[in-house]
Coordinates of C-alpha atoms in Angstrom, one line a residue:
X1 CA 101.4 -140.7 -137.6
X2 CA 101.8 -144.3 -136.5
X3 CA 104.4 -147.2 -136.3
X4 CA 103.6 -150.4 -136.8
X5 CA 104.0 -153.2 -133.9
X6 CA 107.9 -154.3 -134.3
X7 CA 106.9 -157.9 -135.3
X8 CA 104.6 -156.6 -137.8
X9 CA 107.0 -153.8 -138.5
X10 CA 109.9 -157.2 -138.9
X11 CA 107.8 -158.9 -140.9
X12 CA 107.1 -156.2 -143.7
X13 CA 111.1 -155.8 -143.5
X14 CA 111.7 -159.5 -144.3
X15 CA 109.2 -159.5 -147.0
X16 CA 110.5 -156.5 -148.9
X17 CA 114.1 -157.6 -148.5
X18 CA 113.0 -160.9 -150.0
X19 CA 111.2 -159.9 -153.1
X20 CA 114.6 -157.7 -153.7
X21 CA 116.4 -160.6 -153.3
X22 CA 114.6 -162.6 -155.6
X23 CA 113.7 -159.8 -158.6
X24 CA 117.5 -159.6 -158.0
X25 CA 118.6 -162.8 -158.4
X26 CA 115.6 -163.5 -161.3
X27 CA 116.8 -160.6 -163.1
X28 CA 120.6 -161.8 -163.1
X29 CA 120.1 -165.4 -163.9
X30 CA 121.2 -165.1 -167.0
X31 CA 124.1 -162.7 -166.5
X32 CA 126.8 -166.0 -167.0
X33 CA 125.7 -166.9 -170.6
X34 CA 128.6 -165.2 -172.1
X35 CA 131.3 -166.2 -170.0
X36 CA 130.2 -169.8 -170.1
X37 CA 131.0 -169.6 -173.4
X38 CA 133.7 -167.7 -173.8
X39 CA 132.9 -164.9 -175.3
X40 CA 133.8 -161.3 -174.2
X41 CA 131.2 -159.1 -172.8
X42 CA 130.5 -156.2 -171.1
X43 CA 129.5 -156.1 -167.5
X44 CA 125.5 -155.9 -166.9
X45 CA 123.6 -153.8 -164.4
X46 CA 121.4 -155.6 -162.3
X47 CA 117.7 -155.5 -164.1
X48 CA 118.4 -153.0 -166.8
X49 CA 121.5 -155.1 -168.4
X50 CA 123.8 -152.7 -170.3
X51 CA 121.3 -149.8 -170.8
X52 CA 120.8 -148.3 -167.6
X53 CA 121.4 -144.8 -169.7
X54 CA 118.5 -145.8 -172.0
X55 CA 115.9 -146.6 -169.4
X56 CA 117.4 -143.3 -167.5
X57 CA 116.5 -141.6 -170.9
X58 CA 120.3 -140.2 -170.5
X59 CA 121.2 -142.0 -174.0
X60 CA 119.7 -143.2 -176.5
X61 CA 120.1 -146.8 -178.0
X62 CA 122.3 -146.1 -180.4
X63 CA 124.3 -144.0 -178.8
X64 CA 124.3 -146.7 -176.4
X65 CA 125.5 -149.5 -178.6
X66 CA 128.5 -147.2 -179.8
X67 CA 129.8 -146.7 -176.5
X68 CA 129.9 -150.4 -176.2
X69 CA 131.1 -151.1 -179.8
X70 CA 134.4 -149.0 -179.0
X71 CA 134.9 -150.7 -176.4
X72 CA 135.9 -154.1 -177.9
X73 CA 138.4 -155.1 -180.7
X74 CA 137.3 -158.8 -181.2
X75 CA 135.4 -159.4 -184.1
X76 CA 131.9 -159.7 -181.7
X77 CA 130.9 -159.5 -178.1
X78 CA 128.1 -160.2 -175.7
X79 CA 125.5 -157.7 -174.6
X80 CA 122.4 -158.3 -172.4
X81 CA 118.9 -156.1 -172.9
X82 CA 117.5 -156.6 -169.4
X83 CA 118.7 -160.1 -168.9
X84 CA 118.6 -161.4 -172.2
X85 CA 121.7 -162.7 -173.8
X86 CA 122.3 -161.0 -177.4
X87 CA 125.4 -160.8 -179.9
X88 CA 126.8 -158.1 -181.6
X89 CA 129.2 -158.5 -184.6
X90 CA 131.3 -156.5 -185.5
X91 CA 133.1 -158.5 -188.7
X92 CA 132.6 -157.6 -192.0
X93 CA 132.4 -161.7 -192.9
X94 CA 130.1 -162.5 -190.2
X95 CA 127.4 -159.7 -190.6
X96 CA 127.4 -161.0 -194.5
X97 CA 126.9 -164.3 -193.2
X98 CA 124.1 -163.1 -191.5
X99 CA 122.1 -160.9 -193.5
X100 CA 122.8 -163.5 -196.6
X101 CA 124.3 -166.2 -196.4
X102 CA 122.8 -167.7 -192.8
X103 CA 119.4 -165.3 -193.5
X104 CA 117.4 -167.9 -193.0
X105 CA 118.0 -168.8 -189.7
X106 CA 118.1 -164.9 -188.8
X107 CA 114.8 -163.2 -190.6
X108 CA 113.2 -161.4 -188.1
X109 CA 114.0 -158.6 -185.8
X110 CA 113.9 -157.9 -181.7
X111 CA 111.0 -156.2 -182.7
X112 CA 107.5 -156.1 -180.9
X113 CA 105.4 -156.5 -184.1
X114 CA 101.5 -157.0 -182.6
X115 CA 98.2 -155.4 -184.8
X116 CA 96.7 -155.5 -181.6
X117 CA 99.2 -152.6 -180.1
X118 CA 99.7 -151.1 -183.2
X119 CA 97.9 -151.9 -186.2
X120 CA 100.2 -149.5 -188.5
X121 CA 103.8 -149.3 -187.0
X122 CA 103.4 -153.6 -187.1
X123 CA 102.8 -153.5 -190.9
X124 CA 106.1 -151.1 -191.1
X125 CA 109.1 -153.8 -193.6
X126 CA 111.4 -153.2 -190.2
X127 CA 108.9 -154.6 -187.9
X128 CA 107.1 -156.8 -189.6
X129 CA 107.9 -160.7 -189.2
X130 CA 108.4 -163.5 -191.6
X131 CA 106.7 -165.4 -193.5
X132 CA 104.4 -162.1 -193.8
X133 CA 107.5 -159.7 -194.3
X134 CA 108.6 -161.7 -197.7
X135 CA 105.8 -161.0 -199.9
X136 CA 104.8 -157.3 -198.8
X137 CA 108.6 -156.5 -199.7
X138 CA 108.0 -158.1 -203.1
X139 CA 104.6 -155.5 -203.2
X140 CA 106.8 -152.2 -202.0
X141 CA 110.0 -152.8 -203.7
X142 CA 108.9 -151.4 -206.3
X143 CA 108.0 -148.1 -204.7
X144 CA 111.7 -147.5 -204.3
X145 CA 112.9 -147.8 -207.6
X146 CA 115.1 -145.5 -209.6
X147 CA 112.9 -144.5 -212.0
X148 CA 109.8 -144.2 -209.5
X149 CA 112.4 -141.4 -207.2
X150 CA 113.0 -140.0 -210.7
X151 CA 109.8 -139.1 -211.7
X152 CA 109.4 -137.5 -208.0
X153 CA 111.7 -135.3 -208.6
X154 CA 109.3 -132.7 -209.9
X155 CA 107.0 -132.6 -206.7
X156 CA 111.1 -132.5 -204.6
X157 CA 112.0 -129.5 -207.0
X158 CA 108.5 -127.7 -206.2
X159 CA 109.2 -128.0 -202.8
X160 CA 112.6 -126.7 -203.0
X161 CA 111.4 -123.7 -204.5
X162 CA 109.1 -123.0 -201.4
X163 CA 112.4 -123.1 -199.3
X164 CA 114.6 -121.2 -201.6
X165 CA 111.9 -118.3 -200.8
X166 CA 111.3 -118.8 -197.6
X167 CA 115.4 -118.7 -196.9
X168 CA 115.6 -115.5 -198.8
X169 CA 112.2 -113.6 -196.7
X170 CA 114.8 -114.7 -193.4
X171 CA 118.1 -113.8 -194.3
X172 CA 118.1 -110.3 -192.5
X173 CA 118.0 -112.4 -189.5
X174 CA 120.8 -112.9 -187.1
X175 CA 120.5 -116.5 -187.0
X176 CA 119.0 -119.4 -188.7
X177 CA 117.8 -123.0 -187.2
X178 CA 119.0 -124.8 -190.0
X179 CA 117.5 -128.2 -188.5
X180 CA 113.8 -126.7 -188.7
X181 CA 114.7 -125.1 -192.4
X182 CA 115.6 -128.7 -193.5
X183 CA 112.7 -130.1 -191.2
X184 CA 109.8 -128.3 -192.7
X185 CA 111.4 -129.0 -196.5
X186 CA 111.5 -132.8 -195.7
X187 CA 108.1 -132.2 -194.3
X188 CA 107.2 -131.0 -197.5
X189 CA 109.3 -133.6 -199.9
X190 CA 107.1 -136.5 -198.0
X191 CA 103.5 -135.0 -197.4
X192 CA 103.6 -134.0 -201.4
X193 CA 105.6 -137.6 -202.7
X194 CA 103.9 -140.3 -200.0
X195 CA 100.3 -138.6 -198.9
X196 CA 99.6 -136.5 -202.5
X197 CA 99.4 -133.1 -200.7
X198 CA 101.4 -130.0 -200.3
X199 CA 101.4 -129.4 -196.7
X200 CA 103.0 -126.1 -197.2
X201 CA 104.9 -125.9 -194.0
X202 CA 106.9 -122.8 -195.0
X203 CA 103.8 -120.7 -195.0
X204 CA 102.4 -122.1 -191.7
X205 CA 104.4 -122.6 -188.5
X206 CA 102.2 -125.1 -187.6
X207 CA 101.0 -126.8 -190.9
X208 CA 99.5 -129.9 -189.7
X209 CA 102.5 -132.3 -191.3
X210 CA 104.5 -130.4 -189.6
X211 CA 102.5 -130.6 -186.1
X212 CA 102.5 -134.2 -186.5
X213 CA 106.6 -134.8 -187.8
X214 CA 107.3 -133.4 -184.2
X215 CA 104.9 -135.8 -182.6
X216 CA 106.3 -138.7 -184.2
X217 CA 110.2 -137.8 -182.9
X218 CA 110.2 -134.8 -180.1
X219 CA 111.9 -136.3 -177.1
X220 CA 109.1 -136.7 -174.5
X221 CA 108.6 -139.3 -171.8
X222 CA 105.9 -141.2 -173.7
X223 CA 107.9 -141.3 -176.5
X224 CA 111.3 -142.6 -175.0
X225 CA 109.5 -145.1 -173.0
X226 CA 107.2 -146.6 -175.3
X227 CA 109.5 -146.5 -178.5
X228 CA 112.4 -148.2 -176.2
X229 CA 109.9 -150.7 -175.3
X230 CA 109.5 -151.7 -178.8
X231 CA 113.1 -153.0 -179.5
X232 CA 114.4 -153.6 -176.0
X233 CA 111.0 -155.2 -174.1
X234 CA 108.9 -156.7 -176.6
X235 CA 106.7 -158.5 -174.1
X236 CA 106.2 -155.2 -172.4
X237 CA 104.6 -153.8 -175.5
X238 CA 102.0 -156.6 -175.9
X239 CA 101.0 -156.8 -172.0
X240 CA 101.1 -152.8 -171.4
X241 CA 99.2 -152.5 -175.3
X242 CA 102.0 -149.7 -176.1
X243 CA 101.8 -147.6 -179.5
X244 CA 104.6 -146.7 -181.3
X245 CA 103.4 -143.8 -182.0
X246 CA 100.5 -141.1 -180.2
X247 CA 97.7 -142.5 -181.6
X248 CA 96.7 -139.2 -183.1
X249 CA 99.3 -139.4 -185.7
X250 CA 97.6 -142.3 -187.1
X251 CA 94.3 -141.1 -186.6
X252 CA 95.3 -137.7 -189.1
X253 CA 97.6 -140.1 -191.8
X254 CA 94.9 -142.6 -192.2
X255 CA 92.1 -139.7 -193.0
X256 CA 94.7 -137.8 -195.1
X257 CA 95.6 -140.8 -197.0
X258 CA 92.3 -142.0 -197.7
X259 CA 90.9 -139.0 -198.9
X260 CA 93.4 -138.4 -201.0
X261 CA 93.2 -141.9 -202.9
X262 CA 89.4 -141.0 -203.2
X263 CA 90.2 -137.8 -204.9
X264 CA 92.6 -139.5 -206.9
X265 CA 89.5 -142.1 -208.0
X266 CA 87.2 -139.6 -208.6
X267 CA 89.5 -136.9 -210.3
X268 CA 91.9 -140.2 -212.2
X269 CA 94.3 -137.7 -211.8
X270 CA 97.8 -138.6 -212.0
X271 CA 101.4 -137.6 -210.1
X272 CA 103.6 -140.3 -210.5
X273 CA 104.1 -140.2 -206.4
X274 CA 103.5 -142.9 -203.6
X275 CA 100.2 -142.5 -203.4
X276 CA 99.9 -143.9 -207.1
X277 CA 102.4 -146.7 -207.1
X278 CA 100.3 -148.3 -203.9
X279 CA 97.3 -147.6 -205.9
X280 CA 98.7 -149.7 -208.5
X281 CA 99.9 -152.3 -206.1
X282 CA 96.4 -152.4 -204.6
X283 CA 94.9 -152.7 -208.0
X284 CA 96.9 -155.6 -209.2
X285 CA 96.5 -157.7 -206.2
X286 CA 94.3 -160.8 -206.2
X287 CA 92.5 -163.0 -203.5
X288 CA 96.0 -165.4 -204.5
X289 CA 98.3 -163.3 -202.8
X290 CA 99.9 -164.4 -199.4
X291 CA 99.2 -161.5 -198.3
X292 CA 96.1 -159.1 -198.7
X293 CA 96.9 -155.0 -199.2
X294 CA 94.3 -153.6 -197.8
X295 CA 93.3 -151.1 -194.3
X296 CA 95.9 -150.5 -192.3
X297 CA 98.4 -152.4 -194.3
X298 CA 98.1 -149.6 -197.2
X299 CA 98.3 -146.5 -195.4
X300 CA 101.3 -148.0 -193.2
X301 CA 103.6 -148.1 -196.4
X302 CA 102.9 -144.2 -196.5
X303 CA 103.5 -143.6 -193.2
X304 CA 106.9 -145.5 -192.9
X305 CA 108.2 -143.7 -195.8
X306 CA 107.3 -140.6 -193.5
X307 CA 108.9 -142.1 -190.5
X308 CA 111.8 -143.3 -191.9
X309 CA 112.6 -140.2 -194.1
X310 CA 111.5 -137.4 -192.4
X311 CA 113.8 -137.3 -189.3
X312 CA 116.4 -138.8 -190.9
X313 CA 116.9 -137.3 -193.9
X314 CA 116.9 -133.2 -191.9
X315 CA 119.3 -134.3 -189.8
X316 CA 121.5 -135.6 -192.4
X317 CA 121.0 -132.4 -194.5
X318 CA 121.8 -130.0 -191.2
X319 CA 124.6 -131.8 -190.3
X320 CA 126.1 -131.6 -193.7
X321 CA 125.0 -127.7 -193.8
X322 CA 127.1 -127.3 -190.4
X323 CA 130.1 -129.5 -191.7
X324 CA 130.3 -127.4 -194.8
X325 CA 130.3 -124.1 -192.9
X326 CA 133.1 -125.4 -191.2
X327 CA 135.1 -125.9 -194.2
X328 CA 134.6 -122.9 -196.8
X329 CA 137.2 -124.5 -199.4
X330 CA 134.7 -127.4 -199.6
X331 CA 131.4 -125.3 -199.7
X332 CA 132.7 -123.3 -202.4
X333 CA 134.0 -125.8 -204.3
X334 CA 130.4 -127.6 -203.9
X335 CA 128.7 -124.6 -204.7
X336 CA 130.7 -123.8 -208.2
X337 CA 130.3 -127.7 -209.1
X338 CA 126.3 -126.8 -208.6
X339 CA 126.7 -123.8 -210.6
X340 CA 128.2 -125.2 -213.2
X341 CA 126.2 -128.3 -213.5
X342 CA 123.1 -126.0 -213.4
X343 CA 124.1 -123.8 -216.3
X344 CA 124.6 -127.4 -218.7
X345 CA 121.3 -128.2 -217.6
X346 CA 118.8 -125.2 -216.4
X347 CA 117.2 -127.1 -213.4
X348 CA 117.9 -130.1 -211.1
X349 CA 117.4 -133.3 -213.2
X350 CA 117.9 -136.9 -212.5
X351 CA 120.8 -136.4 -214.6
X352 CA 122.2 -133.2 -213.5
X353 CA 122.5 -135.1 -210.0
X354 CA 124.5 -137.5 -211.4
X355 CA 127.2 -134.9 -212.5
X356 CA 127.9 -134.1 -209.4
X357 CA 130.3 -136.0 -208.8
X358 CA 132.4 -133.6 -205.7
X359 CA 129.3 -133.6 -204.0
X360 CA 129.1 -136.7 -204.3
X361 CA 132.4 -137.5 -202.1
X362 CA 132.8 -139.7 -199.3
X363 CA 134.8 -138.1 -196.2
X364 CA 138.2 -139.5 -197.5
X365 CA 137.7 -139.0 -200.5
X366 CA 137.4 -135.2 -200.4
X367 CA 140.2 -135.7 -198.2
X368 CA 142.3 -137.4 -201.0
X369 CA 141.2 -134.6 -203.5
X370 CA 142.0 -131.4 -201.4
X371 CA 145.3 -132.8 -201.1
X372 CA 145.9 -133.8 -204.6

């Protein structure tokens, strides 16, 4: 153990407490933007702006931004992601203006969007940047439409069946984790409809889809960081050379997806799922296209219609399961409508889903109906 000479020992003092004073002051230079301008804002943190809970992985961003939106009445107020200036609006008219009217002035996203970082995640529609995000939209749109979800329904139905048995082999248990029920069928729904496989994640605890869906979204420090990074410190991504996602995930989707297309060459067999509809696309594209599908391009459609319905679409469904267990009027007025629709038409059908129109309800709505 040693101390340094106190000159020395002074000198290290003044240095520290300078480069404090400067990353302070660098990181606050900024922090007057709104107010110069008259617009209302919330008070910024020194360095982290207004997320100190999201880099303290105590929130997450959207949680976040709803704290902050409830805070304000005006029709839009100033935020600042580290010490950058940004606007959020809140009006109805101004976020039309935006996304249509003024789009042109406001196409792309916050997004890091590098190949380079992420050669898959950076060909995702969210991340991608214009002019390049124009015509690949015009290439998936048609991946989405009506009658391609309807003639999904099949391989959905099939996958429903799975769960309907695996709910009845568990129901002499005390408890249920409806959020892994609804995980492993939307693990199913996807694998089958955007990779071509059945990944059979009620039979296996740790079928492979299923391995990797909790990759892609369990709270971990990687994760938090590095997706964080991605809409909050762009530039971070491209020095630091993050990855949305572990690397592994794309290492198991690009091997999956390309074996299956192969089958599906060798076989011409036919499912009427993703897989065939970017097939198509691929097929139909010429060396005029602005933009070439092809590599990583390709198997990035099928793995954002993973990433963005997976997690999403199980939490919806468990939440709705717990709000209707909360209110048994509604879940047995939703179950006789089902019933009833079900013995017009003997199965779930495009147009069975149509009829069900309680279901269907928004919040109010039911609201409006229980009273009436």
């Amino acid at each position: 153990m040693f101390s340094l000479p106190l000159p020395y020992g002074l000198e290290l003092l003044v240095a520290l407490l300078t480069i404090i004073f400067i990353s302070y002051k660098y990181s606050t230079r900024n922090y007057d933007y709104w107010k110069k301008r008259g617009i209302p804002y919330a008070d910024p943190s020194p360095i982290v702006g207004n997320f100190l809970d999201v880099f303290t992985f105590r929130s997450t961003i959207g949680n976040c931004l709803e704290k902050l939106y409830k805070r304000f009445t005006t029709p839009y107020f100033g935020i600042f992601v580290l010490n950058k200036p940004y606007l959020v609006i809140k009006n109805p008219e101004l976020i039309r203006s935006v996304l249509i009217t003024d789009f042109n002035y406001f196409r792309d996203r916050n997004t890091a969007a590098d190949e380079t970082c992420d050669p898959i995640v950076s060909q995702f529609l969210f991340f991608m940047k214009y002019p390049e995000w124009k015509p690949l939209r015009a290439k998936v749109t048609p991946v989405f439409t009506t009658a391609k979800i309807k003639n999904m329904l099949g391989l959905i139905n099939e996958a429903a069946e799975e769960m309907k048995v695996y709910i009845e082999t568990i129901l002499h248990e005390d408890s249920v984790e409806a959020k892994e029920v609804c995980a492993k069928y939307t693990t199913d729904v996807i694998a089958t409809c955007a990779f071509g496989i059945k990944s059979h994640s009620f039979q296996h605890k740790d079928a492979e889809f299923r391995v990797i869906g909790r990759k892609m979204f369990e709270f971990n420090f990687r994760n938090a960081f590095c997706q964080s990074c991605y809409f909050m410190a762009p530039s971070l991504v491209k020095s630091l050379k993050f990855s949305f996602f572990d690397r592994s995930i794309y290492k198991f989707t690009r091997e999956v997806f390309w074996a299956t297309l192969e089958e599906r060459k060798k076989t011409n067999k036919k499912r009427n799922d993703i897989i065939d509809v970017i097939n198509q696309i691929r097929q139909n594209s010429s060396s005029n296209d602005e933009i070439k599908f092809e590599g990583d391009r390709v198997v990035a459609q099928a793995v954002m219609f993973y990433a963005a319905g997976f997690e999403t679409t199980s939490g919806a469904m468990s939440f709705a399961l717990y709000e209707l267990c909360l209110q048994p009027t509604i879940q047995n007025k939703v179950r006789e409508e089902i019933r009833s629709v079900l013995s017009q038409h003997g199965s779930i059908t495009y147009e069975a889903l149509q009829e069900l129109k309680y279901m269907d309800m928004d919040a109010n709505t039911t609201h409006t109906a229980q009273k009436t």
